[in-house]
Coordinates of C-alpha atoms and ligand atoms in Angstrom, one line a residue:
X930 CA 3.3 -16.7 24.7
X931 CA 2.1 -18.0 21.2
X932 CA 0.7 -15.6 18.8
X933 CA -1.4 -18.5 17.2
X934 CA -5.4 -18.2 17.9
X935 CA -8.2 -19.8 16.6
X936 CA -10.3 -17.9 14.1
X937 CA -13.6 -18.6 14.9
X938 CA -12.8 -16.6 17.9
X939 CA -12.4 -13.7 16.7
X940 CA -15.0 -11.1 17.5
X941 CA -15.3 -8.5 14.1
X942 CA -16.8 -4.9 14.4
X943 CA -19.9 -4.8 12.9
X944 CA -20.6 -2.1 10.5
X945 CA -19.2 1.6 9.1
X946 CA -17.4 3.9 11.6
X947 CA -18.7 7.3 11.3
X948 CA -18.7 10.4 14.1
X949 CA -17.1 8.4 16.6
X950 CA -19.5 5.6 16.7
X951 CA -20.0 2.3 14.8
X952 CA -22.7 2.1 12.7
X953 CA -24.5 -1.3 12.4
X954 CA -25.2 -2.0 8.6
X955 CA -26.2 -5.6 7.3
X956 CA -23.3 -6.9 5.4
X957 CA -24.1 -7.7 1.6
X958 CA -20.6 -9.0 0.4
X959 CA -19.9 -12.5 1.5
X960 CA -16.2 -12.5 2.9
X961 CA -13.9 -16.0 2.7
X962 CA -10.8 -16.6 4.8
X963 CA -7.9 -17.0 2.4
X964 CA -6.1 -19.2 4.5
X965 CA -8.9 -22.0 4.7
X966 CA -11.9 -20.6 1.6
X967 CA -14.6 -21.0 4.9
X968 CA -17.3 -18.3 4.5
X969 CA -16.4 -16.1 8.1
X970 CA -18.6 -12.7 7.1
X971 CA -20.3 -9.9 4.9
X972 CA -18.9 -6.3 4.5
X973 CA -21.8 -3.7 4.2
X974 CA -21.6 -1.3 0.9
X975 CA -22.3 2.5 2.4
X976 CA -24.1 3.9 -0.3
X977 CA -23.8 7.5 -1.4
X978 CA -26.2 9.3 1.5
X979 CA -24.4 7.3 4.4
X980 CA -20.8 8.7 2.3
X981 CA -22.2 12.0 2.6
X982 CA -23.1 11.3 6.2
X983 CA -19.7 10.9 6.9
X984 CA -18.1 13.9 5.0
X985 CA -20.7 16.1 7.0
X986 CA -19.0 14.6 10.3
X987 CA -15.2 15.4 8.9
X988 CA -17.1 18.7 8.3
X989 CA -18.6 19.3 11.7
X990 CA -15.6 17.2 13.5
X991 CA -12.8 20.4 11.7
X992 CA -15.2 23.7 13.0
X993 CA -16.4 22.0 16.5
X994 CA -12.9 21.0 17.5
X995 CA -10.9 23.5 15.5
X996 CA -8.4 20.3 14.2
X997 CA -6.3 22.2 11.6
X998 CA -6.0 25.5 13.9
X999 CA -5.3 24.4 17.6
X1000 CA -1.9 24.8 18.5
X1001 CA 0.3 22.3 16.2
X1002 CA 1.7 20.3 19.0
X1003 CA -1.1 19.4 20.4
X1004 CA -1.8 17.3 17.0
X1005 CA 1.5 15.6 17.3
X1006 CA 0.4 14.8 21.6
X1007 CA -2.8 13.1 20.1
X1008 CA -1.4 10.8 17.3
X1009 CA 1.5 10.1 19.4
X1010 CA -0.8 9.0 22.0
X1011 CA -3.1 6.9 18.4
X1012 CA 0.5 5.3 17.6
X1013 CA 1.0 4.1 21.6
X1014 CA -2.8 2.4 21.7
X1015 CA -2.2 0.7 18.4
X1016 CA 0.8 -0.7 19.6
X1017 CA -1.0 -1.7 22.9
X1018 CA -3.5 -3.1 20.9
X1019 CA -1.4 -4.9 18.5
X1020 CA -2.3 -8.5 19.5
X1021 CA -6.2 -7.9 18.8
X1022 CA -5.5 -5.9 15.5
X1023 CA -3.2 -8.9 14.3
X1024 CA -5.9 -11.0 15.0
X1025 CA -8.5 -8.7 13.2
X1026 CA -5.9 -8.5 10.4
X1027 CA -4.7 -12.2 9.7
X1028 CA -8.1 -13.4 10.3
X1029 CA -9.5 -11.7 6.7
X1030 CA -6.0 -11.1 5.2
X1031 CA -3.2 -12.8 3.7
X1032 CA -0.6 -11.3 6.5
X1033 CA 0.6 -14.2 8.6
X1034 CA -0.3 -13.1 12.4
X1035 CA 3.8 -13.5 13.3
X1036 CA 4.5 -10.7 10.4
X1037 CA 2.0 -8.5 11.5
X1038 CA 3.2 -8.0 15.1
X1039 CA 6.8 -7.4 13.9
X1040 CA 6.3 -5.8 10.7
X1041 CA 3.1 -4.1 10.0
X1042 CA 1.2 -2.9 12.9
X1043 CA 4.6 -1.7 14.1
X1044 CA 4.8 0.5 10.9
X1045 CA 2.0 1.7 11.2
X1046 CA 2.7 3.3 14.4
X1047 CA 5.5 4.6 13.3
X1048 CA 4.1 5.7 10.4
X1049 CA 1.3 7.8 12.6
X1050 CA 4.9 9.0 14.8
X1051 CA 6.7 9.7 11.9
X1052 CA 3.9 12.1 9.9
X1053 CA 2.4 13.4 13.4
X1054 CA 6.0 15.5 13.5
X1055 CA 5.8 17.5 10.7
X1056 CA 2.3 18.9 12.2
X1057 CA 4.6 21.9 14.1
X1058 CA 7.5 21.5 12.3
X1059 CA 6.7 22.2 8.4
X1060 CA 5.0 25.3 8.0
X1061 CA 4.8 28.3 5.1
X1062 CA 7.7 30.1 3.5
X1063 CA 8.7 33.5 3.2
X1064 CA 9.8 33.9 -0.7
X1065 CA 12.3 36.5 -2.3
X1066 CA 10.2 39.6 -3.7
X1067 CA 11.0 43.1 -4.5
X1068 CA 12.6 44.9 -1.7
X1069 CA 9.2 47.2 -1.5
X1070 CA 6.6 44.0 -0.8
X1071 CA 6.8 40.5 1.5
X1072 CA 5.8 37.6 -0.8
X1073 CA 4.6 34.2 1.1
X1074 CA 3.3 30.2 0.4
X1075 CA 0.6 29.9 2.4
X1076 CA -0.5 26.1 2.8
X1077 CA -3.9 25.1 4.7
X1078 CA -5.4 21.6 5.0
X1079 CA -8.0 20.6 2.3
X1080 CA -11.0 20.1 4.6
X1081 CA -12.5 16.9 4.1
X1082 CA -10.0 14.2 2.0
X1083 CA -11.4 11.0 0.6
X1084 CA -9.2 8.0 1.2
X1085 CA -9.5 4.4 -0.7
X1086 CA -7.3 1.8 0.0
X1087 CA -6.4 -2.3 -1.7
X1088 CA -6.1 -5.4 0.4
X1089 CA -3.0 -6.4 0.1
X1090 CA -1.3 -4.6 3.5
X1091 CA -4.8 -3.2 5.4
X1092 CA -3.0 -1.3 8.1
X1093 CA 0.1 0.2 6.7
X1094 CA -1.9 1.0 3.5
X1095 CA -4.8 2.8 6.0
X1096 CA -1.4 4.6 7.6
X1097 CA -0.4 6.0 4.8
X1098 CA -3.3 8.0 3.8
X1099 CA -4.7 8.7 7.1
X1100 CA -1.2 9.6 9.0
X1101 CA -0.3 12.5 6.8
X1102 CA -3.5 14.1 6.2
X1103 CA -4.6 14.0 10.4
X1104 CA -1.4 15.6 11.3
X1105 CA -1.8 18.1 8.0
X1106 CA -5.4 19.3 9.7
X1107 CA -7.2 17.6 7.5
X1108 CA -10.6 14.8 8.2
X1109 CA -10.9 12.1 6.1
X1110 CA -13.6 9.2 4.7
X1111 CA -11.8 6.2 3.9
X1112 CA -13.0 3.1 2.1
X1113 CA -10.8 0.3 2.7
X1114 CA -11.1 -2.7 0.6
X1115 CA -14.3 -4.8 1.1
X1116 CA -11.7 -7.9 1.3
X1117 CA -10.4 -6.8 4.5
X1118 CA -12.0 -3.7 6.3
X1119 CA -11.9 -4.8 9.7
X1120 CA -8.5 -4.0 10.9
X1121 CA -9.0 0.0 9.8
X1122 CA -12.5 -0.2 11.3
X1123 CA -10.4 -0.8 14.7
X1124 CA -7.6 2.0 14.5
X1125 CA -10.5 4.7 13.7
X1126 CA -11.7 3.6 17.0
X1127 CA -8.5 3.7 18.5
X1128 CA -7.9 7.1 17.4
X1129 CA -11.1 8.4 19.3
X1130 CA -10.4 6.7 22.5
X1131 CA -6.5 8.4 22.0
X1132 CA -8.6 11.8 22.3
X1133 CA -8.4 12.7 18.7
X1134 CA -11.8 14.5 17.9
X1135 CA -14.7 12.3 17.1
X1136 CA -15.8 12.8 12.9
X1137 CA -12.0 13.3 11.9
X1138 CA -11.6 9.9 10.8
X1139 CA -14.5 8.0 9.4
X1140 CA -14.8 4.7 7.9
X1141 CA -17.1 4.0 5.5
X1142 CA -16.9 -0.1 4.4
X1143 CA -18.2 -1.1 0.9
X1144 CA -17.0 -1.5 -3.1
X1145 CA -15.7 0.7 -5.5
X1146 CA -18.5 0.9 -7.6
X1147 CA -20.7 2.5 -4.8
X1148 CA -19.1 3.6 -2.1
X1149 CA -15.9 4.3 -3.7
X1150 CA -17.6 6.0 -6.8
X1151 CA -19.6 8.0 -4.1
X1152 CA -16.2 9.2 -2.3
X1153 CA -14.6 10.3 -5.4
X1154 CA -16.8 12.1 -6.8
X1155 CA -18.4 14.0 -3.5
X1156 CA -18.2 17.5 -3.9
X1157 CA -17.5 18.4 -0.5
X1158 CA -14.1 16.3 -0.3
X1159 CA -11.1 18.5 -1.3
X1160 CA -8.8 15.7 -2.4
X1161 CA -8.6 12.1 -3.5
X1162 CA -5.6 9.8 -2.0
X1163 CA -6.2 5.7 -3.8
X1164 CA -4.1 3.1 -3.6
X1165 CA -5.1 0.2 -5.9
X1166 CA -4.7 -1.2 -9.3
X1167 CA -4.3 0.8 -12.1
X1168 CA -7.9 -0.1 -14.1
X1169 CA -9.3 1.4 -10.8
X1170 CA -7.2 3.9 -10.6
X1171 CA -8.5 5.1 -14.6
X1172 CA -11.8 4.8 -13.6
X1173 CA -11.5 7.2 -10.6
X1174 CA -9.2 9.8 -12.7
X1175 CA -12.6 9.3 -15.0
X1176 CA -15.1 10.0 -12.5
X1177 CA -13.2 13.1 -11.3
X1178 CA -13.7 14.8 -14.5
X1179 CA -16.8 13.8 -14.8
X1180 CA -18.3 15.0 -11.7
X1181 CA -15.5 18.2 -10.4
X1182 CA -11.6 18.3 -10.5
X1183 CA -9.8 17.7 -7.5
X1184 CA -6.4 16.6 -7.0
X1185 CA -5.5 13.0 -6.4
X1186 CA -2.9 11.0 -5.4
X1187 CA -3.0 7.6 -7.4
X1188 CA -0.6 4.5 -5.9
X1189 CA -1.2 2.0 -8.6
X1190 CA 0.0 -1.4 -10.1
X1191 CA 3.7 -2.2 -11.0
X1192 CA 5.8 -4.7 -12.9
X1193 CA 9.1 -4.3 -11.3
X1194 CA 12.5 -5.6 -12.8
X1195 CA 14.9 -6.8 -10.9
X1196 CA 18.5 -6.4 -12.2
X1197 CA 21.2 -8.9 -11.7
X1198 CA 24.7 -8.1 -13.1
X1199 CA 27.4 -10.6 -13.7
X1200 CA 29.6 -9.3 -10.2
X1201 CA 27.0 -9.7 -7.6
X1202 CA 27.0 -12.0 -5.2
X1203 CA 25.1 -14.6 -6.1
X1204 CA 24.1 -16.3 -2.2
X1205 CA 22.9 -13.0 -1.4
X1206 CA 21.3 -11.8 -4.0
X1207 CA 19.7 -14.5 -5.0
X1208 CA 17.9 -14.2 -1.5
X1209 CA 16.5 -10.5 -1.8
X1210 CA 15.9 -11.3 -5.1
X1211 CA 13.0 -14.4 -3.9
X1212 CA 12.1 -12.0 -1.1
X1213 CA 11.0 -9.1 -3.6
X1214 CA 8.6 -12.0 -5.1
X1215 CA 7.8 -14.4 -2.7
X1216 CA 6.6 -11.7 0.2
X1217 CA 3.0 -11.6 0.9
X1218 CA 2.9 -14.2 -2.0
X1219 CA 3.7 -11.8 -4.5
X1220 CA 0.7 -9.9 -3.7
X1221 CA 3.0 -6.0 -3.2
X1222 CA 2.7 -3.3 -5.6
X1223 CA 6.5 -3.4 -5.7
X1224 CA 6.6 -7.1 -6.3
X1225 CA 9.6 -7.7 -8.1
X1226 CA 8.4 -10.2 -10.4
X1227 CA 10.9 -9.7 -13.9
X1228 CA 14.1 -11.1 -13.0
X1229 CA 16.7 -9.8 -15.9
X1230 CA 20.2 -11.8 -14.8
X1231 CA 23.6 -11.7 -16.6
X1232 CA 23.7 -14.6 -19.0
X1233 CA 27.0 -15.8 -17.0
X1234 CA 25.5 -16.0 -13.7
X1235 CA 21.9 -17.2 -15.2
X1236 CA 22.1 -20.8 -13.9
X1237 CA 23.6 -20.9 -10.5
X1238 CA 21.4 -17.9 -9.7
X1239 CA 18.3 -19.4 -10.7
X1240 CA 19.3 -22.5 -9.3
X1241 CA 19.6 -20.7 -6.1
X1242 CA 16.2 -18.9 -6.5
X1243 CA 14.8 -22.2 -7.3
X1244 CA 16.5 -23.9 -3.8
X1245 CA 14.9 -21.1 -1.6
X1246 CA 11.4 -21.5 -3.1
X1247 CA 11.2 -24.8 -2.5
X1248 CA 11.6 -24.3 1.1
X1249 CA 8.8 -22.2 1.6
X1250 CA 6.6 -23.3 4.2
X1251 CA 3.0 -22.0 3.6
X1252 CA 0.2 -22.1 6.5
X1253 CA -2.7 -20.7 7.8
X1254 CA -2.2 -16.7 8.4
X1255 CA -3.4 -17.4 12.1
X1256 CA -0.3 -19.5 13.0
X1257 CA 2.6 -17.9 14.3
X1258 CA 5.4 -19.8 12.3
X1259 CA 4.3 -19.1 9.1
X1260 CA 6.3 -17.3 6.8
X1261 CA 4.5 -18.2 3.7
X1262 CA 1.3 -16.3 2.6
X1263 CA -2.3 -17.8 0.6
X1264 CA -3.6 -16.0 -2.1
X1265 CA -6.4 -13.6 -1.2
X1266 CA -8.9 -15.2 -2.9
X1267 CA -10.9 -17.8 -5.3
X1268 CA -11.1 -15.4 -7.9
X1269 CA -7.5 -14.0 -7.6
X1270 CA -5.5 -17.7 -7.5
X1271 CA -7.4 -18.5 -10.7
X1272 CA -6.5 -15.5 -12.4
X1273 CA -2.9 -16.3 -11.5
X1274 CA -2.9 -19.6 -12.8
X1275 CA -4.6 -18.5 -15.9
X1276 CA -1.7 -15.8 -16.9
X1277 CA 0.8 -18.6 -16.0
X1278 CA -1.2 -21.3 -18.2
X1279 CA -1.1 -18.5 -21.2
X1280 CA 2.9 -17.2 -20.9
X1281 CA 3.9 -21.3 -21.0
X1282 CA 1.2 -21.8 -24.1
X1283 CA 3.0 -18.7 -25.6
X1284 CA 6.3 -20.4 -25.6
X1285 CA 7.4 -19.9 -21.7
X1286 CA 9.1 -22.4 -20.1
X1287 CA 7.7 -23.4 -16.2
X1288 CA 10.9 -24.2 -14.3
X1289 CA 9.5 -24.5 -10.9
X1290 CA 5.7 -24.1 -9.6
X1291 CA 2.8 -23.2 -12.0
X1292 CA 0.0 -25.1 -10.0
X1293 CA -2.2 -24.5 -6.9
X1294 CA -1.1 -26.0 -3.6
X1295 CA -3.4 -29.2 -2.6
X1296 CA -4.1 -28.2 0.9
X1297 CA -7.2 -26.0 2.2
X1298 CA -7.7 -22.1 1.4
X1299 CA -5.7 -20.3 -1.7
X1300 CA -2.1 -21.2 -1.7
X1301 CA 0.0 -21.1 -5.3
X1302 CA 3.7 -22.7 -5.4
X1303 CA 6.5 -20.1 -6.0
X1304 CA 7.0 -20.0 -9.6
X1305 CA 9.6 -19.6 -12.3
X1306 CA 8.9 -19.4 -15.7
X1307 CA 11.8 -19.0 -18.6
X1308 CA 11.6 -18.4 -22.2
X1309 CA 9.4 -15.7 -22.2
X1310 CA 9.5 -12.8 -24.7
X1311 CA 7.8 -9.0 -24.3
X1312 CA 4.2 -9.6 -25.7
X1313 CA 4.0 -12.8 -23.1
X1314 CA 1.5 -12.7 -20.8
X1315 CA 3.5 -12.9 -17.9
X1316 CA 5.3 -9.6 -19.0
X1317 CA 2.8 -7.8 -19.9
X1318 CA 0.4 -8.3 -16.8
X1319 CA 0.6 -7.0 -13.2
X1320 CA 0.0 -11.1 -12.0
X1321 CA -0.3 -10.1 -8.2
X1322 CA 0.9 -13.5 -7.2
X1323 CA 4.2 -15.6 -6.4
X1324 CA 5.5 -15.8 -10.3
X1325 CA 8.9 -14.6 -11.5
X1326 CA 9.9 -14.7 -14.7
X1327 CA 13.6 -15.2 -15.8
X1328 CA 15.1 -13.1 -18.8
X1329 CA 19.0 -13.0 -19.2
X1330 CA 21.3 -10.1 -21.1
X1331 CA 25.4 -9.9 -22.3
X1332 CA 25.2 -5.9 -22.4
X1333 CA 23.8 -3.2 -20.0
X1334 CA 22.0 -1.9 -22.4
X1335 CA 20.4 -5.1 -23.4
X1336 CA 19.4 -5.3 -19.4
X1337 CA 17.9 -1.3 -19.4
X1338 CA 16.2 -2.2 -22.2
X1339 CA 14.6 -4.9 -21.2
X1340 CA 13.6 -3.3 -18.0
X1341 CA 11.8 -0.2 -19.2
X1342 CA 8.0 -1.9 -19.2
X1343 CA 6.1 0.1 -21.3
X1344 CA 3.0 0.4 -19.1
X1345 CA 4.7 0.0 -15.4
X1346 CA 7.1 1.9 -13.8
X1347 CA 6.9 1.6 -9.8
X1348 CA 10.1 0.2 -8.4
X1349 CA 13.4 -1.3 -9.3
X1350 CA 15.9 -3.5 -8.0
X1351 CA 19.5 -3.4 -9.0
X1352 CA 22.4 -5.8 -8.0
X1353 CA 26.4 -5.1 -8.9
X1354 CA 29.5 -4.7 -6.9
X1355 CA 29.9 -1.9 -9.5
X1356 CA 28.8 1.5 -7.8
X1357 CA 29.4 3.7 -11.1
X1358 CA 27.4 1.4 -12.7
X1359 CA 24.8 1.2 -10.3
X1360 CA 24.3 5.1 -10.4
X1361 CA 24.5 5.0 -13.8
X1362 CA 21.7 2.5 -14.3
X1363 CA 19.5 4.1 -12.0
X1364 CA 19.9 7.4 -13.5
X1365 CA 18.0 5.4 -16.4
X1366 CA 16.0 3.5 -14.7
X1367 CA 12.2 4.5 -15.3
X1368 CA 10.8 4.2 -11.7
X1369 CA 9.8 5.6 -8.4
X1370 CA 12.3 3.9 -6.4
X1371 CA 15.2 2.0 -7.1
X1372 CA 16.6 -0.5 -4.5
X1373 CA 20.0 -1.3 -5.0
X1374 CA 22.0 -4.2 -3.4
X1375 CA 18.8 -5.3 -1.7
X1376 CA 14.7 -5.5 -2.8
X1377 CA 12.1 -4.1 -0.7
X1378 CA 11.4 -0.9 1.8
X1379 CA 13.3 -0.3 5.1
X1380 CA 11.4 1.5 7.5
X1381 CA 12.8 4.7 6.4
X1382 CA 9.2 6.8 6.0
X1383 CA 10.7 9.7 5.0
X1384 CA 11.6 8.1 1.8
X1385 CA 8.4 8.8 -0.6
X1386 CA 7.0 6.0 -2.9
X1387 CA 5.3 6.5 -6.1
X1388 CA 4.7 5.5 -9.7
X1389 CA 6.3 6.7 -13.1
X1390 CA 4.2 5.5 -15.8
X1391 CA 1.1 3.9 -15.6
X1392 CA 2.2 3.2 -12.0
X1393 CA 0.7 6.4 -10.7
X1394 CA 0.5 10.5 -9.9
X1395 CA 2.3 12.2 -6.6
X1396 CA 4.1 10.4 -3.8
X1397 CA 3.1 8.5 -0.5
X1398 CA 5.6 8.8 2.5
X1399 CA 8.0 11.5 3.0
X1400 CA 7.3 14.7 3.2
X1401 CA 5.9 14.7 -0.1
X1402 CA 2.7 13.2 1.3
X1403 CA 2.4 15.3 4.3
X1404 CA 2.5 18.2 1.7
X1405 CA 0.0 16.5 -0.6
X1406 CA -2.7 16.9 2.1
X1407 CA -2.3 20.5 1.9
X1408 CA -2.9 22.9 -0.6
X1409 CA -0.6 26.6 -1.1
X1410 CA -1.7 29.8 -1.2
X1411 CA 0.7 32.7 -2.5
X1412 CA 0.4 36.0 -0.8
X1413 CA 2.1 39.1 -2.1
X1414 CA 1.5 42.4 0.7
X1415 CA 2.7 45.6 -0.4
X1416 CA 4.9 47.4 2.3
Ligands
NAD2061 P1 -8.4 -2.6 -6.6 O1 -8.1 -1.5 -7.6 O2 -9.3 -3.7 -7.1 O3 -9.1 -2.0 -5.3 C1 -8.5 -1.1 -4.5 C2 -9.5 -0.3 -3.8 O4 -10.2 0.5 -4.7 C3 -10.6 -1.1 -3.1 O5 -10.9 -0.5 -1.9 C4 -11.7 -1.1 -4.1 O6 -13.0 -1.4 -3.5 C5 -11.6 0.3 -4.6 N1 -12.2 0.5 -6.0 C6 -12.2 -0.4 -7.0 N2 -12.7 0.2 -8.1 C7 -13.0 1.5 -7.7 C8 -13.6 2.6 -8.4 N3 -14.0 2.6 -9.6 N4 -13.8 3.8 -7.7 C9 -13.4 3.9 -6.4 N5 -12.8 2.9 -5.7 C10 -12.6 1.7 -6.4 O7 -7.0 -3.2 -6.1 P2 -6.8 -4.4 -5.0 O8 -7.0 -5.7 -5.8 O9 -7.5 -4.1 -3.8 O10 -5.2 -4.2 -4.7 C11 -4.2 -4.6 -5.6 C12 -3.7 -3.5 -6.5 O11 -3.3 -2.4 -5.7 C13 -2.5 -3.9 -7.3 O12 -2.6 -3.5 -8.6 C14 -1.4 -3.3 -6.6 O13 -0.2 -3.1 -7.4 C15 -2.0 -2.0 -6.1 N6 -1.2 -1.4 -5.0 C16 -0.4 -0.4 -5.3 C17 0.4 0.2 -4.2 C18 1.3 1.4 -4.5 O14 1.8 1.9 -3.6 N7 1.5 1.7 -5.8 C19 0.3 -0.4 -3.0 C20 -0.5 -1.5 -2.7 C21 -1.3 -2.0 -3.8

């Protein structure tokens, strides 16, 4: 059976998601699809009293059903049971999701709504399985870490991937004990509207997860700086992420988790092999249109493999094949919006006035919604714009080294510093250059995440504070006590 649907068809909840129920609001930001520019709907902007409405439900949802104390398991029975609805529902979530998105309705089914419940699977386990420690004292008292949920914790979370990006936060901090408000981006709110509902009719209490729609100025401003939510989790750019670090100072420190913007390198040496590289390397730029954190959009290639590598790039890019995100075959992905496709044409425009050369691309496609051709651009030094800008869109730029040290140094952005991609047949080498490599994760031999969760992702840098995945973000949603008894 095809996955493709018609769009107009699509039937999107209406309004925030708070205590269990949806809550009509009139929207007030006019949405466009990507894939065509047609005006489809408006997302609502909660303001601060309907945020505090919903952190007085997490509230009431943790005393009434007793979330972080009921026996441990019986948190893992109920997300299990979220994960199994989500997948059962995955045809009507991809349709949710591609409708608003840029995720092509054919990736979604495979790729993301399958992580996500895997996601849920994955954190849901460490609800009875990672507890408190007993630590060496003195012989005459029983020390112990303590760790308890946070209460109430504040999620907001980008466009860019909707579901696994709402799986992240709200995954580890349910099966942690905790309730959360999340804003998900006013670009494309609909899909995380639909798995909070899921999660009620899974039996998971009413009030623990609540979904407040809107932008960052209001609603988002209103989440962070609520005093009655223990801890902030964002995902987002890094300007954003300032001005929340900025707002929680202002108004009462809590700890945060900040997943920001990136400006990975990817490293090609002289021995790898070129066919496949040259693959993973267009992959780590040309998924989702460039449009991942972990984009890797500086390629830094041996001067003696240089040209056939780029001339393989270059073949695999021009075979891309973009469409509408509600066809099945389409591999390709448009630009989220208006205002983002001209923003990516204007940092192109600049790094080619600044002396970069375009070798492929560097233009808009000329057919309905947002689409921009894979790019290349070579000749460009640090201070280009194209270096020095997170560009969120399909552009690579080529730079070429004789020495590793050239190549390291090149690679060390002095703003970014989220992932890493290395490629050599070398394996001292490559555990040498990662050892320098500043970055939260470094992929070698291939570009891009498996669906390994319990490997954590996170910024160095600019690129942001504390970890997502892993155990590391099950822990984040709690907070330690240390107890010292006397015997
Ligand atoms: P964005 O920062 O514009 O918005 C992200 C979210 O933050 C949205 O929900 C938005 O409404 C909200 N927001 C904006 N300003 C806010 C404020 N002052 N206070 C509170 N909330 C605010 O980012 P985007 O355009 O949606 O997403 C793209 C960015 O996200 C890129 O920079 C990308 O690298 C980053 N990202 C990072 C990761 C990661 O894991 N590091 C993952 C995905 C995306």
């Amino acid at each position: 059976m095809s996955l493709s649907f018609d769009p107009n068809t699509v039937v999107l909840p209406q309004g925030h998601f708070i205590d269990g129920r949806m809550i009509a609001a009139k929207g007030a930001l006019a949405m466009q699809r990507p894939s065509d520019g047609v005006a489809f709907a408006d997302c609502p902007i909660a303001d601060a009293d309907l945020v505090d409405q919903a952190v007085q439900a997490g509230k009431r949802a943790l005393k009434e059903s007793g979330w972080a104390d009921i026996r441990p398991r019986e948190r893992v029975r109920l997300m299990h049971r979220w994960a199994d609805l989500i997948e059962a529902e995955a045809e009507t979530l991809a349709r949710l999701e591609a409708v608003s998105s840029t995720r092509p309705v054919g990736q979604l089914i495979q790729g993301d709504i399958a992580i996500t419940s895997e996601q849920i699977r994955f954190f849901a386990e460490f609800a009875d399985k990672d507890g408190s420690d007993l630590v060496p004292t003195s012989r005459d008292s029983l020390g112990m870490i303590m760790t308890e949920p946070y209460g109430v914790v504040g999620a907001i979370t980008p466009w860019n991937f909707p579901l696994s990006m709402a799986g992240w936060k709200l995954a580890p901090a349910l099966a942690a004990g905790n309730a959360v408000v999340l804003k998900p981006s006013e670009l494309t709110p609909f899909s995380t509207v639909y798995i909070a509902e899921l999660s009620v009719r899974a039996g998971i209490p009413a009030g623990l997860i609540n979904i407040v729609l809107g932008d960052g100025q209001t609603t988002g401003t209103a989440i962070t700086g609520h005093p009655e939510i223990g801890k902030i989790s964002f995902t987002g750019s890094t300007a954003a992420g300032m001005a929340i670090m900025e707002n929680i100072a202002r108004t009462g420190i809590k700890p945060m988790t900040l997943e920001l913007g990136g400006k990975s390198p990817q490293l090609v040496f002289a021995d790898a092999d070129i066919a496949r590289t040259a693959k993973a390397v267009a992959q780590g730029i040309l998924s989702n249109a460039g449009q991942a954190c972990v984009a890797g959009s500086r390629l830094i290639v041996a001067h003696a493999i240089a040209l056939p590598l780029v001339d393989a790039i270059t073949a695999i890019m021009a075979d891309i094949c973009p469409g509408p995100t509600w066809n099945e075959a389409t591999q390709y992905s448009p630009i989220i919006s208006e205002r983002q496709i001209n923003r990516i044409d204007s940092i192109v425009k600049a790094s080619v006035a600044a002396g970069g050369e375009c070798l492929a691309g560097g233009r808009m496609l000329d057919r309905g919604g947002y689409f921009y051709a894979p790019t290349l651009i070579g000749g460009v030094t640090a201070s280009s714009p194209a270096i020095t800008q997170e560009i969120f869109g399909p552009v690579l730029t080529i730079q070429t080294f004789v020495e590793e040290e050239e190549a390291l140094a090149l690679a060390d952005h002095p703003t970014y510093g989220l992932a890493a991609g290395v490629f050599t047949a070398d394996l001292s080498r490559a555990i040498r250059v990662t050892k320098t490599l500043q970055a939260g994760t470094i992929w070698v031999n291939r570009y891009g995440r498996s669906r390994d969760h319990i490997l954590p992702t996170g910024g160095y840098k600019s690129s942001g504070i504390g970890k997502d995945l892993g155990r590391e973000a099950y822990l984040a949603n709690r907070k330690s006590k240390s107890v010292l008894i006397d015997l």
